[in-house]
Amino acid sequence: MTQTTKTDFQWRRKHLIGLRELSRKEIEFILDTARGFEEFSTRSIKKAPALRGKVVVNMFFEDSTRTRNSFTLAASRLSADVIEFTKTSSSVNKGETLIDTARNLEAMGVDIVVIRHGAGGAAHLLSRSIKACVINAGDGFHEHPTQALLDAYTIRQIKGTLEGLKIGIVGDIAHSRVARSNIHALTKLGAEVILVGPPTLMPAQVQNLPVQVSYSLDAVIDKLDVINMLRIQFERLGGNLFPTVREYSHFYGLTVERLKKAKPDILVMHPGPLNRGLEIESEVADGPNSVILRQVSNGLAIRMAVLFLVNQAAVLEAKDSLP
Amino acid sequence: MKETAPSILIRNGRLIDPANGVDQTADLLVADGKVSQIGRLPAKADIIIDASGKIVSPGLIDLHVHFREPGDEEEETIASGSAAAVAGGFTSVVCMPNTSPPIDNATSVEFVHRMGRQARKTFIYVMGTLTKGRAGEELSEMGLMAQAGAIGFTDDGSGVQNTAVMLRALKYASMFNRVVAQHCQDDSLARGGVMNAGYNATLLGLPGMDPLAEEMMLWRDIQLVKKTKTRYHAQHISTAGSVQLIRQAKQEGLPVTCEVTPHHLLLTEELLKDYDTNYKVNPPLRTLADVEALRRAIQEGLVDALATDHAPHLKSEKELEFLAAPFGIASLECALPLYRKALIDPGVIDWPQLLAMLTYRPARILNISKGTLGVGDRADITIIDPDAEWTIDPNRFFSKSHNCPYAGWTVKGKVLYTIVAGEIRYCAEGYAPCPC
Ligand SMILES: [Zn+2]
């Protein structure tokens, strides 16, 4: 496939752990590469040979049908063999470590490990312990890089650029890996990010991040070009982070009423799955401003690009180490 | 057993005995397990050690170690921990009771002592728990444990959460004249946390432990000590706020003491950026401002003791995800040069002040007659080459565990000989004569 960029930039990372460590150039390079894969879905034969003979394992320690399917499809479109490894209980027992599991898979000749895990740093740990490429598909509340890349991609696709845009991220920022990766990606690409939610859902020393913070959605909604509604994590309600879902959606839910105050061309995004009627009203989710389904299809192109690039870096590395 | 141990003459060393205000070059003769003479002595003894240019100190005391026996002998045993202790220059250590099962009864206390005697390396002391099973609900049999030789009480590993229980524990312990030690940490603020709460936790996406969790419990305990007047020892304090609370308590003349670990004097939360679990400790590594506050506290004399909180763990456990890996650093064998690096090199304190916090001041907290080198005192002695350079290699530790973030550090200060009760129980490689 031909690169859409004419730069002589060469991708050298065989792992994608987070977007914090990526430069603007690297992020743009992934987005540009994804553009080359975008038209795949419209072809009659939706396959490229880039990963032929390679083995990709989807190691999911947390449920996520959507992300897993997206990676599986992306890998198979690049002609890789895909192993699904699902384990919902976490590997916290003595004697059965994440690394053991990964090493076992690696012994079967796995080239790329896509990992989703409940513990922050799990992907990082893996990348230090095995030779295969590691792609982070979400670790604890650390990062979810491909989600943020597909968000950035979608915004760029519609708005042309992120430079100067005001983007609101609404909800549980403290426990959201999507928010973290978004903050890194969007600000690097020149957007202004406003985090919206109650103080109990803001991470510690959030003022050190290159973002603004607002506790009131109503106060900022008219300024936004894009609004990214995070999913309410019901399992965190036990933490008493806000009084009730009812009160939360009163202040932070994206309703038709509230959307009337926004710019007419605001993009409404959501990483899914939706809690309809809570953080987002159905009519909004399915309305003209919503790009939620576009995010899903762009996710495929992004994941193809990432799989393609890390594999390319691994091949280059192997070449470099030849005598 | 009438045979007498060989006499040892330590010649020409820099004798530092902070308790007695001694810092002079002298010879020291050990006979019958005691310091028998100090001064200019004739070269007559079974063993003669030339200590020119070396420091001759009372044996070091570490009042906070975890030797994992009973329960986790894979990680450490009292025997392997004792060997590590003497290699680090420690002639007395205090084992924490958070073993499994915990040391919460007299039989367990006796067990630890017996294993210590059998290991025949360092003196082994043990604290009993404050509450049964460390559950924080019912008082453990402190009286029976005190009779069995428990040197103090703590639920270390966690703090006693319930204020009424803690008040009762302090009141009850006061009749045995034992120190009550506390791992200050309010679980409602810290539970689930794996590192210092703050910006770095935000970036790493790891749950944080707020400094307030430590300070709240320390503040609460100080109020209880005002009421009970029981001797109270705050373990491994780690924040600038805790320093402030200790300062205040001491100004008020309360019987409150505290300790600081080498890692809280040298390392900061920034080092967690690669999720290296060797940096995962409890209390967590804090910020540079906290490190500086602790160093200043030491300079002011507010810190009574230095303690390693030696916490060995298996490699396989430390290889777990950061969230799941256990807390702790194994540091007994490299503690002394780390203290030098943290405190002497930057000019915070000098050798006599450092050794005070490693000898008679912990002894005073524990209420034991150790940590001094007067004529007639028990011959627990550590001989140190203050300037010898070496590289820390955890694979060479006597400890069974190697969870040590200092691997590869080049440090200054080396323990050459550790003499316990008049016997050479450790000597560094190449430093004969050594009957051990
Ligand atoms: Zn502790």
mmCIF file of N, CA, C and O and ligand atoms in Angstrom, chain B residues 64 66 96 98 154-158 182-184 235-236 259 282-283 309, ligand 1:
data_model
loop_
_atom_site.group_PDB
_atom_site.id
_atom_site.type_symbol
_atom_site.label_atom_id
_atom_site.label_comp_id
_atom_site.label_asym_id
_atom_site.label_seq_id
_atom_site.Cartn_x
_atom_site.Cartn_y
_atom_site.Cartn_z
ATOM 1 N N HIS B 64 12.636 -2.184 62.266
ATOM 2 C CA HIS B 64 11.495 -2.461 61.394
ATOM 3 C C HIS B 64 11.913 -3.349 60.225
ATOM 4 O O HIS B 64 12.356 -2.863 59.188
ATOM 5 N N HIS B 66 10.834 -7.188 58.016
ATOM 6 C CA HIS B 66 9.852 -8.259 57.790
ATOM 7 C C HIS B 66 10.613 -9.502 57.365
ATOM 8 O O HIS B 66 11.222 -9.512 56.301
ATOM 9 N N MET B 96 8.525 -7.505 62.327
ATOM 10 C CA MET B 96 7.132 -7.061 62.391
ATOM 11 C C MET B 96 6.215 -8.283 62.424
ATOM 12 O O MET B 96 6.551 -9.337 61.877
ATOM 13 N N ASN B 98 3.339 -8.943 61.015
ATOM 14 C CA ASN B 98 2.339 -9.206 59.961
ATOM 15 C C ASN B 98 2.734 -10.392 59.096
ATOM 16 O O ASN B 98 2.777 -10.308 57.877
ATOM 17 N N THR B 154 2.376 -3.610 67.356
ATOM 18 C CA THR B 154 1.955 -2.885 66.162
ATOM 19 C C THR B 154 1.116 -3.808 65.286
ATOM 20 O O THR B 154 1.300 -5.029 65.335
ATOM 21 N N ASP B 155 0.245 -3.235 64.500
ATOM 22 C CA ASP B 155 -0.464 -4.007 63.467
ATOM 23 C C ASP B 155 0.182 -3.762 62.105
ATOM 24 O O ASP B 155 -0.459 -3.917 61.063
ATOM 25 N N ASP B 156 1.438 -3.377 62.105
ATOM 26 C CA ASP B 156 2.110 -2.917 60.882
ATOM 27 C C ASP B 156 1.702 -3.690 59.632
ATOM 28 O O ASP B 156 1.456 -4.890 59.662
ATOM 29 N N GLY B 157 1.693 -2.950 58.565
ATOM 30 C CA GLY B 157 1.121 -3.435 57.309
ATOM 31 C C GLY B 157 -0.154 -2.645 57.087
ATOM 32 O O GLY B 157 -0.523 -2.319 55.966
ATOM 33 N N SER B 158 -0.790 -2.324 58.209
ATOM 34 C CA SER B 158 -1.936 -1.422 58.180
ATOM 35 C C SER B 158 -2.027 -0.785 59.559
ATOM 36 O O SER B 158 -1.385 -1.235 60.507
ATOM 37 N N GLN B 182 2.842 2.326 65.155
ATOM 38 C CA GLN B 182 1.700 2.379 64.238
ATOM 39 C C GLN B 182 2.149 2.646 62.805
ATOM 40 O O GLN B 182 2.979 3.514 62.543
ATOM 41 N N HIS B 183 1.574 1.864 61.913
ATOM 42 C CA HIS B 183 1.659 2.144 60.473
ATOM 43 C C HIS B 183 0.494 3.095 60.195
ATOM 44 O O HIS B 183 -0.643 2.667 60.072
ATOM 45 N N CYS B 184 0.787 4.370 60.127
ATOM 46 C CA CYS B 184 -0.276 5.380 60.070
ATOM 47 C C CYS B 184 -0.885 5.433 58.671
ATOM 48 O O CYS B 184 -0.215 5.829 57.714
ATOM 49 N N GLN B 235 5.685 4.679 62.610
ATOM 50 C CA GLN B 235 6.567 3.953 61.700
ATOM 51 C C GLN B 235 6.647 4.659 60.350
ATOM 52 O O GLN B 235 5.705 5.333 59.933
ATOM 53 N N HIS B 236 7.779 4.483 59.718
ATOM 54 C CA HIS B 236 8.027 4.973 58.343
ATOM 55 C C HIS B 236 7.179 6.180 57.929
ATOM 56 O O HIS B 236 6.372 6.095 57.011
ATOM 57 N N GLU B 259 10.276 7.034 62.809
ATOM 58 C CA GLU B 259 11.364 6.468 61.995
ATOM 59 C C GLU B 259 11.151 6.865 60.536
ATOM 60 O O GLU B 259 10.034 7.207 60.125
ATOM 61 N N ASN B 282 4.721 0.756 50.664
ATOM 62 C CA ASN B 282 3.644 1.293 51.480
ATOM 63 C C ASN B 282 4.218 1.710 52.830
ATOM 64 O O ASN B 282 4.710 0.860 53.548
ATOM 65 N N PRO B 283 4.152 2.986 53.207
ATOM 66 C CA PRO B 283 3.598 4.101 52.448
ATOM 67 C C PRO B 283 4.351 4.339 51.145
ATOM 68 O O PRO B 283 5.528 3.999 51.039
ATOM 69 N N ASP B 309 12.531 -1.032 56.941
ATOM 70 C CA ASP B 309 11.269 -1.623 56.507
ATOM 71 C C ASP B 309 11.558 -2.695 55.442
ATOM 72 O O ASP B 309 10.839 -2.832 54.453
HETATM 73 ZN ZN ZN C 1 4.333 -0.498 57.613
#
